[in-house]
Amino acid sequence: MSADAAFEVVVADLLRQPGVRRSHALRAPLGRLETVGSATPSDAEVVAELVLEATGGTALVVEGTVSAPWRGSCRRCLDDVDGVLEADLREIFERRPTEGETYLLGEDRVDLEPMVRDAVALALPLAPLCDEDCAGPAPDRFPARSSEEEPAAPPRDPRWAALDDVHFDN
Ligand SMILES: [Zn+2]
């Protein structure tokens, strides 16, 4: 099967058996998908773990998860940051889809790729952080939080401790 059709599934038998659920684990690179703050590497494999079920013989319910690696820049320090996104989905495929709401169901097969692309694009982080505590580009020169703290009191000179025990008789 070519990568182009990696997310295409024959569903003729499912459409004849409404209510029967069938699992599919599909994986293939989908090229670079991007948003403002991050993108999938173009050769990264997108994985979809899906359950397909026909309803009424003319529509298909698809639910499951998609996951994909992503890369981006930390919004505070601009260092490279990467991760793996995972998104739940539940979508309807039908013969005459409604734009923006349902997807196209073919005669005897369904192409799940548009749905997988949408789910990945929506799950990409818009403003990633390398770390929740990232302090920015130069934390030593621009302390993020210590500037308002009082400097700690210097430790008491131990030599004075001896005087604590001295009592003067008047
Ligand atoms: Zn950072």
PDB file of C-alpha atoms and ligand atoms in Angstrom:
ATOM      1  CA  MET A   1       0.000   0.000   0.000  1.00  0.00           C
ATOM      2  CA  SER A   2       1.459   3.367  -0.930  1.00  0.00           C
ATOM      3  CA  ALA A   3       1.869   6.054   1.680  1.00  0.00           C
ATOM      4  CA  ASP A   4      -0.696   8.108  -0.207  1.00  0.00           C
ATOM      5  CA  ALA A   5      -3.453   5.666   0.681  1.00  0.00           C
ATOM      6  CA  ALA A   6      -2.210   4.667   4.116  1.00  0.00           C
ATOM      7  CA  PHE A   7      -5.324   6.078   5.773  1.00  0.00           C
ATOM      8  CA  GLU A   8      -7.776   4.622   3.270  1.00  0.00           C
ATOM      9  CA  VAL A   9      -9.889   1.738   4.523  1.00  0.00           C
ATOM     10  CA  VAL A  10     -12.322  -0.557   2.686  1.00  0.00           C
ATOM     11  CA  VAL A  11     -15.619  -0.434   4.544  1.00  0.00           C
ATOM     12  CA  ALA A  12     -18.065  -2.173   2.184  1.00  0.00           C
ATOM     13  CA  ASP A  13     -18.496  -5.062   4.616  1.00  0.00           C
ATOM     14  CA  LEU A  14     -18.909  -2.764   7.622  1.00  0.00           C
ATOM     15  CA  LEU A  15     -21.605  -0.769   5.850  1.00  0.00           C
ATOM     16  CA  ARG A  16     -23.589  -3.985   5.424  1.00  0.00           C
ATOM     17  CA  GLN A  17     -23.376  -4.721   9.142  1.00  0.00           C
ATOM     18  CA  PRO A  18     -24.424  -1.657  11.115  1.00  0.00           C
ATOM     19  CA  GLY A  19     -23.354  -1.867  14.744  1.00  0.00           C
ATOM     20  CA  VAL A  20     -20.281  -4.002  14.114  1.00  0.00           C
ATOM     21  CA  ARG A  21     -17.153  -2.276  15.415  1.00  0.00           C
ATOM     22  CA  ARG A  22     -13.791  -2.812  13.755  1.00  0.00           C
ATOM     23  CA  SER A  23     -10.398  -1.545  14.915  1.00  0.00           C
ATOM     24  CA  HIS A  24      -7.729  -0.146  12.630  1.00  0.00           C
ATOM     25  CA  ALA A  25      -4.213   0.873  13.568  1.00  0.00           C
ATOM     26  CA  LEU A  26      -2.857   3.067  10.762  1.00  0.00           C
ATOM     27  CA  ARG A  27       0.445   4.876  10.517  1.00  0.00           C
ATOM     28  CA  ALA A  28       2.223   6.942   7.873  1.00  0.00           C
ATOM     29  CA  PRO A  29       4.039  10.241   7.500  1.00  0.00           C
ATOM     30  CA  LEU A  30       1.706  13.033   6.416  1.00  0.00           C
ATOM     31  CA  GLY A  31       4.310  15.672   5.622  1.00  0.00           C
ATOM     32  CA  ARG A  32       4.751  18.841   7.605  1.00  0.00           C
ATOM     33  CA  LEU A  33       1.653  19.971   9.491  1.00  0.00           C
ATOM     34  CA  GLU A  34       2.104  23.242  11.287  1.00  0.00           C
ATOM     35  CA  THR A  35       0.593  25.918  13.444  1.00  0.00           C
ATOM     36  CA  VAL A  36       2.016  29.157  14.840  1.00  0.00           C
ATOM     37  CA  GLY A  37       4.221  27.617  17.502  1.00  0.00           C
ATOM     38  CA  SER A  38       5.036  24.101  16.341  1.00  0.00           C
ATOM     39  CA  ALA A  39       4.995  21.622  13.473  1.00  0.00           C
ATOM     40  CA  THR A  40       5.307  17.931  12.791  1.00  0.00           C
ATOM     41  CA  PRO A  41       8.622  17.016  11.129  1.00  0.00           C
ATOM     42  CA  SER A  42       7.858  16.197   7.482  1.00  0.00           C
ATOM     43  CA  ASP A  43       9.062  12.616   7.826  1.00  0.00           C
ATOM     44  CA  ALA A  44       7.370  12.012  11.173  1.00  0.00           C
ATOM     45  CA  GLU A  45       4.984   9.120  11.397  1.00  0.00           C
ATOM     46  CA  VAL A  46       1.413   9.930  12.368  1.00  0.00           C
ATOM     47  CA  VAL A  47      -0.317   7.093  14.189  1.00  0.00           C
ATOM     48  CA  ALA A  48      -4.091   6.602  14.284  1.00  0.00           C
ATOM     49  CA  GLU A  49      -5.770   4.007  16.496  1.00  0.00           C
ATOM     50  CA  LEU A  50      -9.378   3.995  15.371  1.00  0.00           C
ATOM     51  CA  VAL A  51     -12.614   2.073  15.740  1.00  0.00           C
ATOM     52  CA  LEU A  52     -15.040   2.177  12.800  1.00  0.00           C
ATOM     53  CA  GLU A  53     -18.735   1.461  13.056  1.00  0.00           C
ATOM     54  CA  ALA A  54     -21.474   1.890  10.462  1.00  0.00           C
ATOM     55  CA  THR A  55     -24.784   3.426  11.395  1.00  0.00           C
ATOM     56  CA  GLY A  56     -27.752   2.794   9.148  1.00  0.00           C
ATOM     57  CA  GLY A  57     -25.646   1.631   6.195  1.00  0.00           C
ATOM     58  CA  THR A  58     -24.891   5.107   4.863  1.00  0.00           C
ATOM     59  CA  ALA A  59     -22.803   6.666   7.600  1.00  0.00           C
ATOM     60  CA  LEU A  60     -19.746   5.696   9.541  1.00  0.00           C
ATOM     61  CA  VAL A  61     -18.707   6.696  13.050  1.00  0.00           C
ATOM     62  CA  VAL A  62     -14.960   6.818  13.612  1.00  0.00           C
ATOM     63  CA  GLU A  63     -13.490   7.256  17.056  1.00  0.00           C
ATOM     64  CA  GLY A  64     -10.092   6.822  18.629  1.00  0.00           C
ATOM     65  CA  THR A  65      -6.833   8.680  19.024  1.00  0.00           C
ATOM     66  CA  VAL A  66      -4.157  10.136  16.801  1.00  0.00           C
ATOM     67  CA  SER A  67      -0.616  10.860  17.876  1.00  0.00           C
ATOM     68  CA  ALA A  68       2.396  12.459  16.243  1.00  0.00           C
ATOM     69  CA  PRO A  69       5.747  13.954  17.224  1.00  0.00           C
ATOM     70  CA  TRP A  70       6.138  17.719  17.002  1.00  0.00           C
ATOM     71  CA  ARG A  71       8.885  20.314  17.205  1.00  0.00           C
ATOM     72  CA  GLY A  72       8.819  23.976  17.993  1.00  0.00           C
ATOM     73  CA  SER A  73      10.490  26.799  19.863  1.00  0.00           C
ATOM     74  CA  CYS A  74      10.007  27.571  23.537  1.00  0.00           C
ATOM     75  CA  ARG A  75       7.910  30.747  23.745  1.00  0.00           C
ATOM     76  CA  ARG A  76      10.141  32.196  26.478  1.00  0.00           C
ATOM     77  CA  CYS A  77      13.734  31.184  25.734  1.00  0.00           C
ATOM     78  CA  LEU A  78      13.311  30.219  22.044  1.00  0.00           C
ATOM     79  CA  ASP A  79      15.219  26.985  22.574  1.00  0.00           C
ATOM     80  CA  ASP A  80      14.184  24.006  20.508  1.00  0.00           C
ATOM     81  CA  VAL A  81      11.488  21.977  22.173  1.00  0.00           C
ATOM     82  CA  ASP A  82       9.753  18.805  21.066  1.00  0.00           C
ATOM     83  CA  GLY A  83       7.122  16.398  22.238  1.00  0.00           C
ATOM     84  CA  VAL A  84       4.425  13.960  21.180  1.00  0.00           C
ATOM     85  CA  LEU A  85       0.841  15.096  20.816  1.00  0.00           C
ATOM     86  CA  GLU A  86      -2.132  12.866  21.321  1.00  0.00           C
ATOM     87  CA  ALA A  87      -5.715  13.766  20.487  1.00  0.00           C
ATOM     88  CA  ASP A  88      -9.030  11.992  20.944  1.00  0.00           C
ATOM     89  CA  LEU A  89     -11.486  12.193  18.122  1.00  0.00           C
ATOM     90  CA  ARG A  90     -14.980  11.104  17.206  1.00  0.00           C
ATOM     91  CA  GLU A  91     -16.188  11.961  13.728  1.00  0.00           C
ATOM     92  CA  ILE A  92     -18.988  11.091  11.322  1.00  0.00           C
ATOM     93  CA  PHE A  93     -18.418  10.131   7.685  1.00  0.00           C
ATOM     94  CA  GLU A  94     -21.355  10.306   5.294  1.00  0.00           C
ATOM     95  CA  ARG A  95     -22.106  10.311   1.590  1.00  0.00           C
ATOM     96  CA  ARG A  96     -22.979  13.987   1.506  1.00  0.00           C
ATOM     97  CA  PRO A  97     -20.854  15.546   4.200  1.00  0.00           C
ATOM     98  CA  THR A  98     -21.537  18.904   5.814  1.00  0.00           C
ATOM     99  CA  GLU A  99     -18.585  21.237   5.388  1.00  0.00           C
ATOM    100  CA  GLY A 100     -16.708  21.628   8.653  1.00  0.00           C
ATOM    101  CA  GLU A 101     -18.839  19.056  10.477  1.00  0.00           C
ATOM    102  CA  THR A 102     -18.669  15.655   8.790  1.00  0.00           C
ATOM    103  CA  TYR A 103     -16.341  13.924   6.342  1.00  0.00           C
ATOM    104  CA  LEU A 104     -16.877  12.208   2.995  1.00  0.00           C
ATOM    105  CA  LEU A 105     -17.750   8.521   2.942  1.00  0.00           C
ATOM    106  CA  GLY A 106     -16.955   6.830  -0.376  1.00  0.00           C
ATOM    107  CA  GLU A 107     -18.941   4.068  -2.037  1.00  0.00           C
ATOM    108  CA  ASP A 108     -17.052   1.142  -0.546  1.00  0.00           C
ATOM    109  CA  ARG A 109     -14.097   2.796   1.161  1.00  0.00           C
ATOM    110  CA  VAL A 110     -13.271   5.777   3.332  1.00  0.00           C
ATOM    111  CA  ASP A 111     -10.245   8.043   3.311  1.00  0.00           C
ATOM    112  CA  LEU A 112      -9.485   8.892   6.935  1.00  0.00           C
ATOM    113  CA  GLU A 113      -6.542  11.143   6.108  1.00  0.00           C
ATOM    114  CA  PRO A 114      -8.395  14.507   6.101  1.00  0.00           C
ATOM    115  CA  MET A 115      -9.748  13.743   9.574  1.00  0.00           C
ATOM    116  CA  VAL A 116      -6.325  12.657  10.852  1.00  0.00           C
ATOM    117  CA  ARG A 117      -4.721  15.819   9.430  1.00  0.00           C
ATOM    118  CA  ASP A 118      -7.331  18.023  11.085  1.00  0.00           C
ATOM    119  CA  ALA A 119      -6.928  16.297  14.443  1.00  0.00           C
ATOM    120  CA  VAL A 120      -3.135  16.631  14.393  1.00  0.00           C
ATOM    121  CA  ALA A 121      -3.252  20.277  13.308  1.00  0.00           C
ATOM    122  CA  LEU A 122      -5.686  21.107  16.115  1.00  0.00           C
ATOM    123  CA  ALA A 123      -3.572  19.346  18.728  1.00  0.00           C
ATOM    124  CA  LEU A 124      -0.254  21.017  17.868  1.00  0.00           C
ATOM    125  CA  PRO A 125       0.818  23.309  20.720  1.00  0.00           C
ATOM    126  CA  LEU A 126       0.463  27.000  19.825  1.00  0.00           C
ATOM    127  CA  ALA A 127       2.875  28.324  22.447  1.00  0.00           C
ATOM    128  CA  PRO A 128       5.098  25.517  23.690  1.00  0.00           C
ATOM    129  CA  LEU A 129       7.388  25.777  26.709  1.00  0.00           C
ATOM    130  CA  CYS A 130      10.661  23.875  27.171  1.00  0.00           C
ATOM    131  CA  ASP A 131       9.728  23.636  30.828  1.00  0.00           C
ATOM    132  CA  GLU A 132       6.922  25.023  32.986  1.00  0.00           C
ATOM    133  CA  ASP A 133       9.595  26.860  34.980  1.00  0.00           C
ATOM    134  CA  CYS A 134      11.471  28.227  31.973  1.00  0.00           C
ATOM    135  CA  ALA A 135      12.794  31.606  33.121  1.00  0.00           C
ATOM    136  CA  GLY A 136      13.535  33.062  29.703  1.00  0.00           C
ATOM    137  CA  PRO A 137      16.611  33.640  27.583  1.00  0.00           C
ATOM    138  CA  ALA A 138      19.129  34.683  30.283  1.00  0.00           C
ATOM    139  CA  PRO A 139      17.868  33.842  33.778  1.00  0.00           C
ATOM    140  CA  ASP A 140      21.215  34.814  35.362  1.00  0.00           C
ATOM    141  CA  ARG A 141      21.068  38.352  34.052  1.00  0.00           C
ATOM    142  CA  PHE A 142      17.310  38.770  34.275  1.00  0.00           C
ATOM    143  CA  PRO A 143      16.131  36.802  37.274  1.00  0.00           C
ATOM    144  CA  ALA A 144      12.515  35.826  36.796  1.00  0.00           C
ATOM    145  CA  ARG A 145      11.423  35.851  40.403  1.00  0.00           C
ATOM    146  CA  SER A 146      14.234  36.493  42.911  1.00  0.00           C
ATOM    147  CA  SER A 147      14.290  40.261  42.267  1.00  0.00           C
ATOM    148  CA  GLU A 148      11.486  40.914  44.711  1.00  0.00           C
ATOM    149  CA  GLU A 149      12.792  38.683  47.426  1.00  0.00           C
ATOM    150  CA  GLU A 150      14.615  40.232  50.355  1.00  0.00           C
ATOM    151  CA  PRO A 151      18.217  39.126  50.552  1.00  0.00           C
ATOM    152  CA  ALA A 152      18.596  36.587  53.317  1.00  0.00           C
ATOM    153  CA  ALA A 153      19.908  38.013  56.616  1.00  0.00           C
ATOM    154  CA  PRO A 154      23.609  37.339  56.924  1.00  0.00           C
ATOM    155  CA  PRO A 155      24.419  34.610  59.408  1.00  0.00           C
ATOM    156  CA  ARG A 156      25.295  35.929  62.855  1.00  0.00           C
ATOM    157  CA  ASP A 157      28.967  36.005  63.581  1.00  0.00           C
ATOM    158  CA  PRO A 158      29.540  32.982  65.825  1.00  0.00           C
ATOM    159  CA  ARG A 159      32.089  34.931  67.859  1.00  0.00           C
ATOM    160  CA  TRP A 160      29.268  37.009  69.338  1.00  0.00           C
ATOM    161  CA  ALA A 161      27.542  33.909  70.639  1.00  0.00           C
ATOM    162  CA  ALA A 162      29.961  33.790  73.525  1.00  0.00           C
ATOM    163  CA  LEU A 163      28.536  37.095  74.773  1.00  0.00           C
ATOM    164  CA  ASP A 164      25.054  35.544  75.118  1.00  0.00           C
ATOM    165  CA  ASP A 165      26.295  33.691  78.158  1.00  0.00           C
ATOM    166  CA  VAL A 166      27.979  36.627  79.763  1.00  0.00           C
ATOM    167  CA  HIS A 167      25.993  38.288  82.535  1.00  0.00           C
ATOM    168  CA  PHE A 168      27.106  41.449  84.104  1.00  0.00           C
ATOM    169  CA  ASP A 169      26.483  41.946  87.809  1.00  0.00           C
ATOM    170  CA  ASN A 170      25.648  45.493  88.660  1.00  0.00           C
TER     171      ASN A 170
HETATM  172 ZN    ZN B   1      12.380  27.774  27.544  1.00  0.00          ZN
END
